[in-house]
PDB file of C-alpha atoms and ligand atoms in Angstrom:
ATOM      1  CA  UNK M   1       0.000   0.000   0.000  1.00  0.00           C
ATOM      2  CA  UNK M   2       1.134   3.468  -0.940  1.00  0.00           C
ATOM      3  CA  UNK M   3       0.620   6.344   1.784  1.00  0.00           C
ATOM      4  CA  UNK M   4       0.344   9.622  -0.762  1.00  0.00           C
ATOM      5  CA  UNK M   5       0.695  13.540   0.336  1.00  0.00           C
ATOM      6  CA  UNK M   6       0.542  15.499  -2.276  1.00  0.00           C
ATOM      7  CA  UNK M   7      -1.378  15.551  -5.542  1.00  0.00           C
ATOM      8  CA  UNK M   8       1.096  15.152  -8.260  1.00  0.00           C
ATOM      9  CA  UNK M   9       2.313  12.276  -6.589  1.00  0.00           C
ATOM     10  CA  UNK M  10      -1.283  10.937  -6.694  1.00  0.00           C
ATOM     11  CA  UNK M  11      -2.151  11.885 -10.355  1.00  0.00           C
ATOM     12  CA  UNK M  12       1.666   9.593 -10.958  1.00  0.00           C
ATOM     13  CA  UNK M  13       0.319   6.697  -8.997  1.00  0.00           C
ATOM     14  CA  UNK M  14      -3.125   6.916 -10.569  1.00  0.00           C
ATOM     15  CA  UNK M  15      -1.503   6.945 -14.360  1.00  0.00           C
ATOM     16  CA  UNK M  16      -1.579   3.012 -14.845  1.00  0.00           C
ATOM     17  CA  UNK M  17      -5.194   2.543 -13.922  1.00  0.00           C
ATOM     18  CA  UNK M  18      -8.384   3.584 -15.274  1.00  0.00           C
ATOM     19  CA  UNK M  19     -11.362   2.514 -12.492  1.00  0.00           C
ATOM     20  CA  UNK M  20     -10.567   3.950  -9.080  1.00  0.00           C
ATOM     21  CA  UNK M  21     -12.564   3.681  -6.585  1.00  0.00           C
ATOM     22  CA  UNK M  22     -12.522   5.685  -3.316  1.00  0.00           C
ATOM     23  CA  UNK M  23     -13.612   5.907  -0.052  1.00  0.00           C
ATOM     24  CA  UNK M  24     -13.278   9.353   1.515  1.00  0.00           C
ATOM     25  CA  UNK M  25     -12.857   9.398   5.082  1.00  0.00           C
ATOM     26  CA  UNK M  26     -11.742  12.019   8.424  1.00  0.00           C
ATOM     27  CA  UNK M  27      -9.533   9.314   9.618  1.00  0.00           C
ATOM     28  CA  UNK M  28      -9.689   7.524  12.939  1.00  0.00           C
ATOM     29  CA  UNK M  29     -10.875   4.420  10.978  1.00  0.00           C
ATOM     30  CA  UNK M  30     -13.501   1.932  12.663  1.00  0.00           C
ATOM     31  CA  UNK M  31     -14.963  -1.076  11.482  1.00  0.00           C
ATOM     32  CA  UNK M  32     -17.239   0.686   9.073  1.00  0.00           C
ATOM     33  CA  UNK M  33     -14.821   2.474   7.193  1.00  0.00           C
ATOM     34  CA  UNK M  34     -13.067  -0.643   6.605  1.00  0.00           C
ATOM     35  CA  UNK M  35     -15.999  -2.387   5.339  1.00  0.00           C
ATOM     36  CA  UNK M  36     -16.523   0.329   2.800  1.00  0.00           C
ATOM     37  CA  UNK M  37     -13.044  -0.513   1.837  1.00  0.00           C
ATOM     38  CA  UNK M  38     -13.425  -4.290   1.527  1.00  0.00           C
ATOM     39  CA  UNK M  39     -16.908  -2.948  -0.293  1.00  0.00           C
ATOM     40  CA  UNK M  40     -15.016  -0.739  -3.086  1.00  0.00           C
ATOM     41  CA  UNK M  41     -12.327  -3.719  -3.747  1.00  0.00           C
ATOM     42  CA  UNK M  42     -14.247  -5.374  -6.319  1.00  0.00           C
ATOM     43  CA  UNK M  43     -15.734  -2.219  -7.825  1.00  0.00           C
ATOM     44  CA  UNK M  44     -12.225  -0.920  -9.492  1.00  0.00           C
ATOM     45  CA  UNK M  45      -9.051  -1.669 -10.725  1.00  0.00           C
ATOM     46  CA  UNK M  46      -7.443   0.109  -7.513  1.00  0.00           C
ATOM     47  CA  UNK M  47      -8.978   1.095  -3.811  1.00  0.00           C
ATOM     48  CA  UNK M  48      -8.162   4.437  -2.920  1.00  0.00           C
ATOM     49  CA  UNK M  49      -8.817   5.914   0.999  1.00  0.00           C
ATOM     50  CA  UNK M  50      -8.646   9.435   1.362  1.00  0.00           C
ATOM     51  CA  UNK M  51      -8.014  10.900   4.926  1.00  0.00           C
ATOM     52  CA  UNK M  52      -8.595  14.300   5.445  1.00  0.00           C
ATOM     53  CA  UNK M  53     -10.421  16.079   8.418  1.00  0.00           C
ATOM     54  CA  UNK M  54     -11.847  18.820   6.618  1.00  0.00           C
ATOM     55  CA  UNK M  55     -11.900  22.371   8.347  1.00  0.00           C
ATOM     56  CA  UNK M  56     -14.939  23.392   5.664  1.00  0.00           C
ATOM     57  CA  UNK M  57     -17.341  21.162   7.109  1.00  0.00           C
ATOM     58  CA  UNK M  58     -16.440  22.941  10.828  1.00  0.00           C
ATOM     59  CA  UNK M  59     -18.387  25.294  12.525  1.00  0.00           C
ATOM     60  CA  UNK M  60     -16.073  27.281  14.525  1.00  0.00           C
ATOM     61  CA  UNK M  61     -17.507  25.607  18.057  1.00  0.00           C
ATOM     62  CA  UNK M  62     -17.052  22.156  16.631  1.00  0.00           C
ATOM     63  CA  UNK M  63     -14.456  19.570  17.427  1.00  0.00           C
ATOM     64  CA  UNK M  64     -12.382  20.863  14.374  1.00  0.00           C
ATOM     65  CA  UNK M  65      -8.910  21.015  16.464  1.00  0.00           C
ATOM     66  CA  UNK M  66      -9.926  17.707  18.743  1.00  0.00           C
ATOM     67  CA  UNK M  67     -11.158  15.149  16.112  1.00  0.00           C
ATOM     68  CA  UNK M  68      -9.191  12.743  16.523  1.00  0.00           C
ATOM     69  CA  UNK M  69      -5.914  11.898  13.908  1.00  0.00           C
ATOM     70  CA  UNK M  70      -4.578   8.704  13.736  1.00  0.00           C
ATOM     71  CA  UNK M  71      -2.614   7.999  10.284  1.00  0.00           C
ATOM     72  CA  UNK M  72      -0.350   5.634  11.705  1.00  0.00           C
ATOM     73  CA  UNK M  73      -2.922   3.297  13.161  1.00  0.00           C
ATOM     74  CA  UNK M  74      -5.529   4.054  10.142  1.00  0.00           C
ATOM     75  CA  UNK M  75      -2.893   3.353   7.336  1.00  0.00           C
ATOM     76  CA  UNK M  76      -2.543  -0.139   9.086  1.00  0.00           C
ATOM     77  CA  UNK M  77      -5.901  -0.826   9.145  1.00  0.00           C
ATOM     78  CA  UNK M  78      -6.334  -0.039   5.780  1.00  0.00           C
ATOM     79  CA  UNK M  79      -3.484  -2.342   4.116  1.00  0.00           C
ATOM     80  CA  UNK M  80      -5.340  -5.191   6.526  1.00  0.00           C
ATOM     81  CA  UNK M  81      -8.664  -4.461   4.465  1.00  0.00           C
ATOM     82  CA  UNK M  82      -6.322  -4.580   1.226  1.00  0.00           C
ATOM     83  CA  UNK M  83      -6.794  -0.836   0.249  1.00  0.00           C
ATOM     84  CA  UNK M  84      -3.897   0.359  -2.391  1.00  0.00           C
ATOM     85  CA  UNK M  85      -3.511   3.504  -2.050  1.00  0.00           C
ATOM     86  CA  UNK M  86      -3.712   6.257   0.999  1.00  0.00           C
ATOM     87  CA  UNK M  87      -3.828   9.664  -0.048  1.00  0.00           C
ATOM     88  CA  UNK M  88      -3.512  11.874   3.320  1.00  0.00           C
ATOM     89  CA  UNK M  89      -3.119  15.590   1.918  1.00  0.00           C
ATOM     90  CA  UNK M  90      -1.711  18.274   4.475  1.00  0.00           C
ATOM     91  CA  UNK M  91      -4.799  21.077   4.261  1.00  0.00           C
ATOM     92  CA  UNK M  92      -1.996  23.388   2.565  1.00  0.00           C
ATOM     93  CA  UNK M  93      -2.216  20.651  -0.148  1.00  0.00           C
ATOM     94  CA  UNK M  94      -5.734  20.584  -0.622  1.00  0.00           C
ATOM     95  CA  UNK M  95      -6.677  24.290   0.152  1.00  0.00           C
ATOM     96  CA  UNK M  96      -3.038  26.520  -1.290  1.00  0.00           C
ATOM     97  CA  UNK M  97      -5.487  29.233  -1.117  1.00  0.00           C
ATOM     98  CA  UNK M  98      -8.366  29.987   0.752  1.00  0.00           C
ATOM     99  CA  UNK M  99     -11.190  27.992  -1.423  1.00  0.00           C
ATOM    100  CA  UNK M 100     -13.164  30.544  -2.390  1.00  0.00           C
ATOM    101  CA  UNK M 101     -14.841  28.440  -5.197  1.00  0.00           C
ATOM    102  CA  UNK M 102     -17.718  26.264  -3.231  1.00  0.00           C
ATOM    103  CA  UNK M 103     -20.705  24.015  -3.907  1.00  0.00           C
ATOM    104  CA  UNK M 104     -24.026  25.277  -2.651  1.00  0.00           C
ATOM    105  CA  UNK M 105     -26.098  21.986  -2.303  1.00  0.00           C
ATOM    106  CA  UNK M 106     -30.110  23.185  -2.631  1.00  0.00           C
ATOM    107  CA  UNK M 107     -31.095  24.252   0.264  1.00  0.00           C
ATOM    108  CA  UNK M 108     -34.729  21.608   0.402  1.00  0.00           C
ATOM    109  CA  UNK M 109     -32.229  19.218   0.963  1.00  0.00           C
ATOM    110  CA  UNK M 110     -29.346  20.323   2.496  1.00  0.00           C
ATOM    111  CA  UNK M 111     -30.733  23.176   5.295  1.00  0.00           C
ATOM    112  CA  UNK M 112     -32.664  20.141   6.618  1.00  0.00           C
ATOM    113  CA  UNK M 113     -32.011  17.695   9.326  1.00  0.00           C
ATOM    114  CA  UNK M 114     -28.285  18.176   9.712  1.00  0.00           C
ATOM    115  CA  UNK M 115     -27.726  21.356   7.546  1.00  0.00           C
ATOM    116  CA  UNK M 116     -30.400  23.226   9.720  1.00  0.00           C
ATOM    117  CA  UNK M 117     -28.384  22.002  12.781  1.00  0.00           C
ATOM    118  CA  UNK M 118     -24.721  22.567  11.096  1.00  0.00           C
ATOM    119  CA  UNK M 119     -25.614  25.474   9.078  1.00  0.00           C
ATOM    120  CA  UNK M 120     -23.051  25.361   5.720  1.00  0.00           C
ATOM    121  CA  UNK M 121     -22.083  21.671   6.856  1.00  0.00           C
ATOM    122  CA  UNK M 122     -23.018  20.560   3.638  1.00  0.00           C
ATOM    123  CA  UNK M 123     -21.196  23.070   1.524  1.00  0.00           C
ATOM    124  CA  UNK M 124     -17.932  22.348   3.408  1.00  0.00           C
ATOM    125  CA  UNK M 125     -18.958  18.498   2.441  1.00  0.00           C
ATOM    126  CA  UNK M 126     -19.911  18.994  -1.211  1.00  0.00           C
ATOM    127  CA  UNK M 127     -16.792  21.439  -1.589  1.00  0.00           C
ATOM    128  CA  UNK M 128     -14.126  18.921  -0.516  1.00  0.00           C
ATOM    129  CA  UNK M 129     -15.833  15.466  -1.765  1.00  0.00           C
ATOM    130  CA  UNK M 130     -15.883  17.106  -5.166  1.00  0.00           C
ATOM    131  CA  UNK M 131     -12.021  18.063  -5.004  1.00  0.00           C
ATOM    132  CA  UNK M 132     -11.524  14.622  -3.485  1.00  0.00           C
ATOM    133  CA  UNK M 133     -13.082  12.866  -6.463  1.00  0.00           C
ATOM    134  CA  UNK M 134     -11.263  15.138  -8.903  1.00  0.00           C
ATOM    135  CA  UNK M 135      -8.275  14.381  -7.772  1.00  0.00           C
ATOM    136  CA  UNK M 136      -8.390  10.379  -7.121  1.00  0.00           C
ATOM    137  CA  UNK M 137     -10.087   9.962 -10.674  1.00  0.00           C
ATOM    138  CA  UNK M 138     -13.134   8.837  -9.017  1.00  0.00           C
ATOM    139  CA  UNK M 139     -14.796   6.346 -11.064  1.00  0.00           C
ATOM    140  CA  UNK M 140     -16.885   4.586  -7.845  1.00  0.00           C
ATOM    141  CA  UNK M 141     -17.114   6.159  -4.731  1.00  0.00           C
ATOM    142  CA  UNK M 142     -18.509   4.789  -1.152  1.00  0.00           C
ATOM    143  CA  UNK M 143     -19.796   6.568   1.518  1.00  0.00           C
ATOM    144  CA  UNK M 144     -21.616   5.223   4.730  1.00  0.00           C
ATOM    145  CA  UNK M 145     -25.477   5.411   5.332  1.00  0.00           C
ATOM    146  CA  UNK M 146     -24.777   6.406   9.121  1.00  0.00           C
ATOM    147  CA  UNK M 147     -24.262   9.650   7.380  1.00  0.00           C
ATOM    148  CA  UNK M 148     -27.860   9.421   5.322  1.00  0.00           C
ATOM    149  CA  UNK M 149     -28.681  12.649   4.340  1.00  0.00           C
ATOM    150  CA  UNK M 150     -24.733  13.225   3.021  1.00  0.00           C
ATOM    151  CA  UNK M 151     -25.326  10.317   0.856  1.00  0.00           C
ATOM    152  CA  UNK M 152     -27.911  11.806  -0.393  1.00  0.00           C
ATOM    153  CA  UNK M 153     -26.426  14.856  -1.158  1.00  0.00           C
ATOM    154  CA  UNK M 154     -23.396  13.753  -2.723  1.00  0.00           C
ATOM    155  CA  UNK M 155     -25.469  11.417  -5.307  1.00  0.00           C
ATOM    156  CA  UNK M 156     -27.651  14.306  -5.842  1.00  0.00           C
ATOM    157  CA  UNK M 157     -24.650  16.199  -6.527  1.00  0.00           C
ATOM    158  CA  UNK M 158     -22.778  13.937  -8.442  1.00  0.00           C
ATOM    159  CA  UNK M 159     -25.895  13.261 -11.032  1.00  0.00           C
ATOM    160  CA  UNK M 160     -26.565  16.961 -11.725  1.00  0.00           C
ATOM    161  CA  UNK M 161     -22.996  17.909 -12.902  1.00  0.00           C
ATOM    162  CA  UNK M 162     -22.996  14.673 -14.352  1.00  0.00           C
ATOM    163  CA  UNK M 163     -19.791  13.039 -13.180  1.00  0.00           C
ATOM    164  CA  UNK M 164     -18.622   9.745 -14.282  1.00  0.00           C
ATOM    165  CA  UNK M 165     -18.853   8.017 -11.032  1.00  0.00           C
ATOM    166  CA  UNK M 166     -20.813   5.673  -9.473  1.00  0.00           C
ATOM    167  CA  UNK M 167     -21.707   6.681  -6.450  1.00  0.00           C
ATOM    168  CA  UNK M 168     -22.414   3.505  -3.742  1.00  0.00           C
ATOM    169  CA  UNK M 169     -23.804   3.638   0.056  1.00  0.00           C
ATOM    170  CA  UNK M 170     -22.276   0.979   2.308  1.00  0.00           C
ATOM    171  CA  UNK M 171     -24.385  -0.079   5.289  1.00  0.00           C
ATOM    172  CA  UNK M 172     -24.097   1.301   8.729  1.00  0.00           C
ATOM    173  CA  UNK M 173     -21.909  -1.175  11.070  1.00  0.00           C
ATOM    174  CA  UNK M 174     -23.269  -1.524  14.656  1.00  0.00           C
ATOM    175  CA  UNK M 175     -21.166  -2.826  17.484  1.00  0.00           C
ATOM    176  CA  UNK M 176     -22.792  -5.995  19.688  1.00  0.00           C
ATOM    177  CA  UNK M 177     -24.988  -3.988  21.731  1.00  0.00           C
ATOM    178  CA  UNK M 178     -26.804  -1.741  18.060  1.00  0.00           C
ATOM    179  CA  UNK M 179     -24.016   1.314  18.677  1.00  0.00           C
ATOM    180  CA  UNK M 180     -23.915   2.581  15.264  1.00  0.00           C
ATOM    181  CA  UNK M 181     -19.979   3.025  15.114  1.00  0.00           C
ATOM    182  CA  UNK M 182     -18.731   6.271  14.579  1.00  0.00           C
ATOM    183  CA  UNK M 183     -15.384   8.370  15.113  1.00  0.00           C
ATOM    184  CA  UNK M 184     -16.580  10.429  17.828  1.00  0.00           C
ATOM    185  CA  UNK M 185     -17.737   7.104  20.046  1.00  0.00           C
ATOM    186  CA  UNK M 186     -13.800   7.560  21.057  1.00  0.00           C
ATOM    187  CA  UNK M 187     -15.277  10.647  23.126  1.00  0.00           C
ATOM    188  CA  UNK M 188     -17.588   8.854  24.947  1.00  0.00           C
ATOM    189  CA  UNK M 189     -16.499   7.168  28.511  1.00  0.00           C
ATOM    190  CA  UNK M 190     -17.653   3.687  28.972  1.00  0.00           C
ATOM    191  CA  UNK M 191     -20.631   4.568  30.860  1.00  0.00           C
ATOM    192  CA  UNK M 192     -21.709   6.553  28.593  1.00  0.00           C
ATOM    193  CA  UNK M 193     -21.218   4.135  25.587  1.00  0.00           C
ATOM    194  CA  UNK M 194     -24.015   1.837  27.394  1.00  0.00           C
ATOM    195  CA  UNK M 195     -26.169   5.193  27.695  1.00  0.00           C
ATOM    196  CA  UNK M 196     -25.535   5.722  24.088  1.00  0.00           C
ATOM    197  CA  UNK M 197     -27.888   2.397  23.176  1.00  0.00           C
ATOM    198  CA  UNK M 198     -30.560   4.598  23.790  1.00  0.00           C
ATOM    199  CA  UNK M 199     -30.325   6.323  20.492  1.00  0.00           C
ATOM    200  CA  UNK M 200     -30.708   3.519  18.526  1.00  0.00           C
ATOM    201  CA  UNK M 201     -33.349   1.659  21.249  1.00  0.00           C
ATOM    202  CA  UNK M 202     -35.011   5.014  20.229  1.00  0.00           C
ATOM    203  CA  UNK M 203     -35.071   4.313  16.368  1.00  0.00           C
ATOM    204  CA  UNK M 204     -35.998   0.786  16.674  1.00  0.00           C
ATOM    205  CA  UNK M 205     -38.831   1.573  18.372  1.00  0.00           C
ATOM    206  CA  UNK M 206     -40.457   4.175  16.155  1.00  0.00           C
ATOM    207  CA  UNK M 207     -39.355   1.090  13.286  1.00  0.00           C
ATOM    208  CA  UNK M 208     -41.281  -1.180  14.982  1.00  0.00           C
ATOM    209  CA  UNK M 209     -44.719   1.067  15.531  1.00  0.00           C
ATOM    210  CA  UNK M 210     -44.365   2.225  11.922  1.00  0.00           C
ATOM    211  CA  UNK M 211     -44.264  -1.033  11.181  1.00  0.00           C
ATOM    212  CA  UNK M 212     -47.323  -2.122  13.087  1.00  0.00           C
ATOM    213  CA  UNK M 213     -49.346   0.658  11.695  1.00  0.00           C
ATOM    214  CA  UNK M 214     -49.138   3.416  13.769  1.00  0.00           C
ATOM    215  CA  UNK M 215     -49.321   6.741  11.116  1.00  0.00           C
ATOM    216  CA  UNK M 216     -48.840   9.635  13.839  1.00  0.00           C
ATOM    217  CA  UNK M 217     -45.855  10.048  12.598  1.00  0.00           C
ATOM    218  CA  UNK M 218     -45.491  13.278  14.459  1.00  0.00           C
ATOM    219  CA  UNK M 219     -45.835  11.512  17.969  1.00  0.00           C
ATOM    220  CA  UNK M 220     -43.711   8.842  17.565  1.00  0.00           C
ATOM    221  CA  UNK M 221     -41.269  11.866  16.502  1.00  0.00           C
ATOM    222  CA  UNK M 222     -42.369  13.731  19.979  1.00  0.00           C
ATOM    223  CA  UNK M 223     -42.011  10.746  22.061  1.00  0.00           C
ATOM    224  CA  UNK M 224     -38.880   9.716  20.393  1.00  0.00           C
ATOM    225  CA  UNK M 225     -37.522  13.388  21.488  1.00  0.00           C
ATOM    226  CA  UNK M 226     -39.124  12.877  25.071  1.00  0.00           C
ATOM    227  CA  UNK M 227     -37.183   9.749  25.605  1.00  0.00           C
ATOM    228  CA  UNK M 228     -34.213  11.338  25.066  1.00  0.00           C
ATOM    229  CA  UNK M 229     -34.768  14.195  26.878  1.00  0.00           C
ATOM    230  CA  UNK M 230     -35.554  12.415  29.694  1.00  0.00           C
ATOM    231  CA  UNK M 231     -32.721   9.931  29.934  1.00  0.00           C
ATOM    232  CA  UNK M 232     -30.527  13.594  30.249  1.00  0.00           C
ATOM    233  CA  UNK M 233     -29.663  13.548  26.242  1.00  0.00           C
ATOM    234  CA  UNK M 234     -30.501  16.949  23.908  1.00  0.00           C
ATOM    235  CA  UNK M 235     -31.610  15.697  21.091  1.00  0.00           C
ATOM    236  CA  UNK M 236     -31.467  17.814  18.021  1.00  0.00           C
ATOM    237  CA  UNK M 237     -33.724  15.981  15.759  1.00  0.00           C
ATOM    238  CA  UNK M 238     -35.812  12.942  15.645  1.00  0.00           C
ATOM    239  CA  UNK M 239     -37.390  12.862  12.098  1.00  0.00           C
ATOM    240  CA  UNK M 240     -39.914  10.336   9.767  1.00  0.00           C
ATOM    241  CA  UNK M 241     -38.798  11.508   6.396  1.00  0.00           C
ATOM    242  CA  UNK M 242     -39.443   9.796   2.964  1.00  0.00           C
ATOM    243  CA  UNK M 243     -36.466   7.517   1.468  1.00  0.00           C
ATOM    244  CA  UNK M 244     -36.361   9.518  -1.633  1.00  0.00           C
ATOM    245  CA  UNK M 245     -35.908  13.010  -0.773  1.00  0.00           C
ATOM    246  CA  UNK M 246     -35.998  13.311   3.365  1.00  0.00           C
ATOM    247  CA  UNK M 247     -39.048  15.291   2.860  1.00  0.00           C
ATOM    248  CA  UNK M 248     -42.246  14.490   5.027  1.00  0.00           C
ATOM    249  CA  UNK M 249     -43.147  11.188   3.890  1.00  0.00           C
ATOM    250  CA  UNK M 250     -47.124  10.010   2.817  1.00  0.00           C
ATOM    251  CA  UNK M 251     -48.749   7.120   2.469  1.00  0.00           C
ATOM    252  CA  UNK M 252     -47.112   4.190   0.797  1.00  0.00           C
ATOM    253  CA  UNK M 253     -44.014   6.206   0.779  1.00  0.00           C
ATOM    254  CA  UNK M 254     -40.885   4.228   1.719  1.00  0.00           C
ATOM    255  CA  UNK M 255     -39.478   6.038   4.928  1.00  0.00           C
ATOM    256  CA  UNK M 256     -36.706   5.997   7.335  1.00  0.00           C
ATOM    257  CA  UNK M 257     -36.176   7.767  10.447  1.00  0.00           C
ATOM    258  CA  UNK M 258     -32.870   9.980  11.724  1.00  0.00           C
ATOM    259  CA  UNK M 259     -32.167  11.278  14.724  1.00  0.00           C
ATOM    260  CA  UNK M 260     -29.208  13.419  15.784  1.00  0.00           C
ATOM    261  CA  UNK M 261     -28.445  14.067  19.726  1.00  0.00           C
ATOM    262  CA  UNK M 262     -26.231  15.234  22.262  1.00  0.00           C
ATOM    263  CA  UNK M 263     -24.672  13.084  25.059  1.00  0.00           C
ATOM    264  CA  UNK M 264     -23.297  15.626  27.002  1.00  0.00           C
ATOM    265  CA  UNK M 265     -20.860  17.095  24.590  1.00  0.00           C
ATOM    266  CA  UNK M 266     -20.739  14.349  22.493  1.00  0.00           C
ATOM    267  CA  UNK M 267     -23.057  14.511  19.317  1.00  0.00           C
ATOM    268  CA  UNK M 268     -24.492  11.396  17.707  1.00  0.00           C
ATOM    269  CA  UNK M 269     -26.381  10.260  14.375  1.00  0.00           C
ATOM    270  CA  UNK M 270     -28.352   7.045  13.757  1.00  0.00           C
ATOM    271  CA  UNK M 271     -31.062   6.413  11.670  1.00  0.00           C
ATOM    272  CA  UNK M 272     -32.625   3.229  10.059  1.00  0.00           C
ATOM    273  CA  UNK M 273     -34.797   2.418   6.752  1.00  0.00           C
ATOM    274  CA  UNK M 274     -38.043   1.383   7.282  1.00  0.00           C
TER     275      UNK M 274
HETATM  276  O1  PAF L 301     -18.172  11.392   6.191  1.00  0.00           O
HETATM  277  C1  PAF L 301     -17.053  11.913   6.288  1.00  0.00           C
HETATM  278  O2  PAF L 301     -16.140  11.367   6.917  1.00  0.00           O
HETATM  279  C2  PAF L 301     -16.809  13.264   5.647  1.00  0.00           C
HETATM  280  O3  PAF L 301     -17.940  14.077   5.718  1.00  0.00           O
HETATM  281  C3  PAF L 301     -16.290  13.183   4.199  1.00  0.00           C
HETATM  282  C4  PAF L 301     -17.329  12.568   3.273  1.00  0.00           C
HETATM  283  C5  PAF L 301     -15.015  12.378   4.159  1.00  0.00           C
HETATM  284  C6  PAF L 301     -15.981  14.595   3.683  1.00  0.00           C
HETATM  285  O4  PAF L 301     -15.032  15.236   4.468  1.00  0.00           O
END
């Protein structure tokens, strides 16, 4: 496996092969990532990571400076799951100058759910994973459905400028106990971690009653808030959207339902397909 800094070196690695696919990633690699990896293998002629914690997608209160970097440990995770290539740009490699040039995702589908909460989180997303796939020759990229409404995004992004790539969601990977795994778990103590089951307890639930008919959608959102609330969490969000376009679902629409929320200053997302 090749660990890759800068992108001329990248563009010279990349000249012998004509299907990458990629699987951009922060770093600080769990079980997830690596199945996205193992996921991509078969879908090119070479498997490209791409670790980068991108300042963009930062609001100036968020864990920016804190998230957690681990190249070392990540790039040997990554040869384990048989990627090929690691391209880890410093952020004076990726941004030389202030990027000025940025993608404004619409807002019906980015200033919802987690854009309303991280106001111009999706421009700092769209704005790198579009460098990111210029610059690995993207032919298939993965991305994780813990992050729904990004996946979203980027496919809506990537079929209305019409790029060549295939854009593929990997599942979300749960630990034992129905954690969804995620980077910032690592903040949570192990107390905590048990309190975090309620999150996804939370989901399942509102699953199951959707399942068995129940079509007040907005109190199973309300109670699904309560819960939280009550167990000492602040909850952000916990929405019954449609599949297609995270808009308020009707009948005999296929749904899903997100929920973001704060553990005390630890911030989680989960949501599953219905
Ligand atoms: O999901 C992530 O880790 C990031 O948002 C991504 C897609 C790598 C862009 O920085």
């Amino acid at each position: 496996m090749k660990l890759i800094h800068t992108i001329a070196e990248l563009r010279d690695a990349l000249s012998q092969y004509r299907h990458p696919a990629v699987v951009p990633t922060m770093g600080n690699l769990h079980a997830g990532h690596l199945a996205l990896v193992r996921q991509a293998k078969p879908l090119g002629d070479v498997t490209i990571s791409t670790i980068f914690v991108n300042r963009l997608q930062f609001a100036p209160h968020e864990d920016f400076d804190t998230y957690p970097r681990t190249l070392e440990a990540d790039c040997q995770h990554l040869e384990a799951a048989g990627c090929d290539i690691v391209f880890a740009p410093k952020e004076s490699e990726l941004y030389p100058q202030a990027q000025t040039f940025k993608v404004h995702p619409p807002t019906e589908l980015a200033d919802i759910l987690e854009g309303h909460f991280r106001p111009g989180f999706f421009i700092g997303v769209c704005t790198v994973v579009m460098k990111l796939l210029a610059v690995t020759q993207a032919r298939t990229a993965l991305f994780g459905k813990k992050d729904y409404q990004q996946l979203m995004v980027i496919r809506n992004m990537v079929k209305q400028f019409a790029l060549p790539i295939d854009v593929v969601g990997g599942e979300t990977q749960r630990n034992e106990a129905g954690l969804a795994l995620s980077s910032r778990n690592g903040y949570l103590t192990p107390a905590q971690r048990e309190e975090a089951l309620l999150l996804s307890a939370t989901l399942r639930g509102i699953v199951q009653a959707v399942r068995s008919g129940e079509t007040d959608l907005a109190r199973l959102e309300h109670e699904g808030m309560q819960a939280l609330r009550a167990a000492g969490w602040m909850p952000d969000y916990v929405a019954v959207r449609r599949q297609a376009d995270l808009q308020t679902p009707q009948v005999g629409d296929a749904k899903v339902v997100l929920a973001a929320a704060r553990l005390a200053s630890t911030r989680l997302i989960d949501n599953l397909e219905i």
